[in-house]
PDB file of C-alpha atoms in Angstrom:
ATOM      1  CA  UNK A   1     103.480 107.183  98.486  1.00 50.00           C
ATOM      2  CA  UNK A   2     104.036 105.009 101.551  1.00 52.00           C
ATOM      3  CA  UNK A   3     101.768 102.040 102.086  1.00 52.00           C
ATOM      4  CA  UNK A   4     101.640 100.339 105.458  1.00 52.00           C
ATOM      5  CA  UNK A   5     100.135  96.881 105.671  1.00 53.00           C
ATOM      6  CA  UNK A   6      98.925  95.956 109.131  1.00 58.00           C
ATOM      7  CA  UNK A   7      99.140  92.348 110.145  1.00 61.00           C
ATOM      8  CA  UNK A   8     100.146  90.820 106.845  1.00 66.00           C
ATOM      9  CA  UNK A   9     101.974  87.919 108.491  1.00 74.00           C
ATOM     10  CA  UNK A  10      99.396  85.772 110.235  1.00 79.00           C
ATOM     11  CA  UNK A  11      99.300  82.360 111.754  1.00 83.00           C
ATOM     12  CA  UNK A  12      97.254  80.032 113.897  1.00 86.00           C
ATOM     13  CA  UNK A  13      98.361  77.672 116.597  1.00 89.00           C
ATOM     14  CA  UNK A  14      96.718  75.265 118.951  1.00 91.00           C
ATOM     15  CA  UNK A  15      97.930  74.315 122.401  1.00 92.00           C
ATOM     16  CA  UNK A  16      98.667  70.723 123.285  1.00 93.00           C
ATOM     17  CA  UNK A  17      96.749  68.809 125.965  1.00 93.00           C
ATOM     18  CA  UNK A  18      98.849  70.522 128.684  1.00 94.00           C
ATOM     19  CA  UNK A  19      98.073  73.995 127.336  1.00 91.00           C
ATOM     20  CA  UNK A  20     101.601  74.454 125.974  1.00 93.00           C
ATOM     21  CA  UNK A  21     102.274  76.221 122.715  1.00 92.00           C
ATOM     22  CA  UNK A  22     105.257  77.043 120.559  1.00 92.00           C
ATOM     23  CA  UNK A  23     105.687  79.132 117.457  1.00 89.00           C
ATOM     24  CA  UNK A  24     108.545  80.282 115.296  1.00 89.00           C
ATOM     25  CA  UNK A  25     108.606  83.687 113.650  1.00 88.00           C
ATOM     26  CA  UNK A  26     110.829  86.521 112.599  1.00 86.00           C
ATOM     27  CA  UNK A  27     111.346  89.246 115.159  1.00 90.00           C
ATOM     28  CA  UNK A  28     109.293  92.178 113.921  1.00 89.00           C
ATOM     29  CA  UNK A  29     110.769  95.578 113.280  1.00 87.00           C
ATOM     30  CA  UNK A  30     109.145  98.794 114.458  1.00 84.00           C
ATOM     31  CA  UNK A  31     106.774 100.371 111.952  1.00 81.00           C
ATOM     32  CA  UNK A  32     108.715 102.772 109.711  1.00 82.00           C
ATOM     33  CA  UNK A  33     108.322 106.404 110.726  1.00 82.00           C
ATOM     34  CA  UNK A  34     106.513 105.604 113.969  1.00 81.00           C
ATOM     35  CA  UNK A  35     107.533 105.323 117.587  1.00 86.00           C
ATOM     36  CA  UNK A  36     105.553 102.137 118.319  1.00 89.00           C
ATOM     37  CA  UNK A  37     107.812  99.404 119.694  1.00 93.00           C
ATOM     38  CA  UNK A  38     108.341  96.037 118.015  1.00 93.00           C
ATOM     39  CA  UNK A  39     105.322  93.866 118.749  1.00 92.00           C
ATOM     40  CA  UNK A  40     103.227  90.847 117.854  1.00 93.00           C
ATOM     41  CA  UNK A  41      99.421  91.007 118.159  1.00 91.00           C
ATOM     42  CA  UNK A  42      97.633  88.056 119.750  1.00 92.00           C
ATOM     43  CA  UNK A  43      93.985  87.024 119.713  1.00 93.00           C
ATOM     44  CA  UNK A  44      92.761  84.139 121.855  1.00 94.00           C
ATOM     45  CA  UNK A  45      89.925  81.812 120.851  1.00 94.00           C
ATOM     46  CA  UNK A  46      88.788  79.381 123.511  1.00 93.00           C
ATOM     47  CA  UNK A  47      86.168  76.719 122.803  1.00 91.00           C
ATOM     48  CA  UNK A  48      82.686  78.075 123.477  1.00 91.00           C
ATOM     49  CA  UNK A  49      83.854  81.658 124.133  1.00 93.00           C
ATOM     50  CA  UNK A  50      84.164  84.801 122.040  1.00 92.00           C
ATOM     51  CA  UNK A  51      87.586  85.775 120.726  1.00 93.00           C
ATOM     52  CA  UNK A  52      89.488  88.393 122.713  1.00 95.00           C
ATOM     53  CA  UNK A  53      92.819  90.146 122.379  1.00 94.00           C
ATOM     54  CA  UNK A  54      95.558  90.065 124.975  1.00 95.00           C
ATOM     55  CA  UNK A  55      98.526  92.376 125.427  1.00 95.00           C
ATOM     56  CA  UNK A  56     100.928  92.320 122.504  1.00 94.00           C
ATOM     57  CA  UNK A  57     104.190  90.485 122.762  1.00 95.00           C
ATOM     58  CA  UNK A  58     106.685  93.307 123.420  1.00 96.00           C
ATOM     59  CA  UNK A  59     110.435  92.880 123.575  1.00 96.00           C
ATOM     60  CA  UNK A  60     112.098  93.845 126.851  1.00 96.00           C
ATOM     61  CA  UNK A  61     115.308  94.940 125.082  1.00 96.00           C
ATOM     62  CA  UNK A  62     113.546  97.131 122.485  1.00 95.00           C
ATOM     63  CA  UNK A  63     114.973 100.665 122.857  1.00 93.00           C
ATOM     64  CA  UNK A  64     111.661 102.158 121.647  1.00 92.00           C
ATOM     65  CA  UNK A  65     109.705 100.479 124.495  1.00 94.00           C
ATOM     66  CA  UNK A  66     109.300 103.279 127.031  1.00 94.00           C
ATOM     67  CA  UNK A  67     108.845 103.130 130.787  1.00 95.00           C
ATOM     68  CA  UNK A  68     105.390 104.665 130.298  1.00 93.00           C
ATOM     69  CA  UNK A  69     104.361 101.896 127.874  1.00 91.00           C
ATOM     70  CA  UNK A  70     105.627  99.268 130.322  1.00 92.00           C
ATOM     71  CA  UNK A  71     103.634 100.853 133.158  1.00 91.00           C
ATOM     72  CA  UNK A  72     100.469 101.272 131.067  1.00 88.00           C
ATOM     73  CA  UNK A  73     100.348  97.608 130.061  1.00 89.00           C
ATOM     74  CA  UNK A  74      96.915  96.260 130.973  1.00 91.00           C
ATOM     75  CA  UNK A  75      98.143  92.759 131.774  1.00 94.00           C
ATOM     76  CA  UNK A  76      95.503  91.224 129.517  1.00 96.00           C
ATOM     77  CA  UNK A  77      96.407  87.557 129.573  1.00 96.00           C
ATOM     78  CA  UNK A  78      99.403  88.353 131.790  1.00 96.00           C
ATOM     79  CA  UNK A  79     102.492  90.362 130.970  1.00 95.00           C
ATOM     80  CA  UNK A  80     103.321  90.528 127.287  1.00 95.00           C
ATOM     81  CA  UNK A  81     106.848  91.873 127.832  1.00 96.00           C
ATOM     82  CA  UNK A  82     109.239  89.079 126.957  1.00 96.00           C
ATOM     83  CA  UNK A  83     112.962  88.684 127.497  1.00 96.00           C
ATOM     84  CA  UNK A  84     114.822  87.330 124.504  1.00 95.00           C
ATOM     85  CA  UNK A  85     117.705  84.868 124.927  1.00 96.00           C
ATOM     86  CA  UNK A  86     120.256  84.027 122.254  1.00 94.00           C
ATOM     87  CA  UNK A  87     120.461  80.224 122.182  1.00 94.00           C
ATOM     88  CA  UNK A  88     122.970  79.938 119.365  1.00 92.00           C
ATOM     89  CA  UNK A  89     121.074  79.499 116.138  1.00 92.00           C
ATOM     90  CA  UNK A  90     117.965  81.465 117.164  1.00 92.00           C
ATOM     91  CA  UNK A  91     116.476  83.809 119.723  1.00 92.00           C
ATOM     92  CA  UNK A  92     114.139  82.270 122.281  1.00 95.00           C
ATOM     93  CA  UNK A  93     111.623  83.681 124.735  1.00 95.00           C
ATOM     94  CA  UNK A  94     108.755  82.462 126.882  1.00 95.00           C
ATOM     95  CA  UNK A  95     105.356  83.865 127.778  1.00 95.00           C
ATOM     96  CA  UNK A  96     102.729  82.301 129.980  1.00 95.00           C
ATOM     97  CA  UNK A  97      99.211  83.249 128.923  1.00 96.00           C
ATOM     98  CA  UNK A  98      96.530  83.322 131.616  1.00 96.00           C
ATOM     99  CA  UNK A  99      93.168  82.774 129.963  1.00 95.00           C
ATOM    100  CA  UNK A 100      90.652  85.449 130.879  1.00 96.00           C
ATOM    101  CA  UNK A 101      93.070  87.489 133.032  1.00 96.00           C
ATOM    102  CA  UNK A 102      92.041  91.172 133.001  1.00 96.00           C
ATOM    103  CA  UNK A 103      89.571  90.536 130.171  1.00 96.00           C
ATOM    104  CA  UNK A 104      86.371  92.586 130.611  1.00 94.00           C
ATOM    105  CA  UNK A 105      83.172  90.506 130.598  1.00 91.00           C
ATOM    106  CA  UNK A 106      85.119  87.239 130.624  1.00 94.00           C
ATOM    107  CA  UNK A 107      82.861  84.457 131.971  1.00 88.00           C
ATOM    108  CA  UNK A 108      83.672  83.816 135.629  1.00 78.00           C
ATOM    109  CA  UNK A 109      85.466  87.132 136.240  1.00 75.00           C
TER     110      UNK A 109
END
């Protein structure tokens, strides 16, 4: 029997006063036996607002990430497709998150 655990590695982070954030993690592998690309799920919690999800972090160099998936990205929070750079002792990437961008029923939209 195969057992798949969804989201068993979890973490929380808080931005600094400039809205910057940083986290360290392992690069995820694709789910065994599936064609879903490597990804990291993100949920945003702003003070005084309901939680909402934004587009997953997806890896630009992932061979499973199709042109169709790239095109169908909703842009929730901005593009989640990240480019990975080898900086010697680790891989590094950047993603700007735009609070409320393309979020249905977001206050002020």
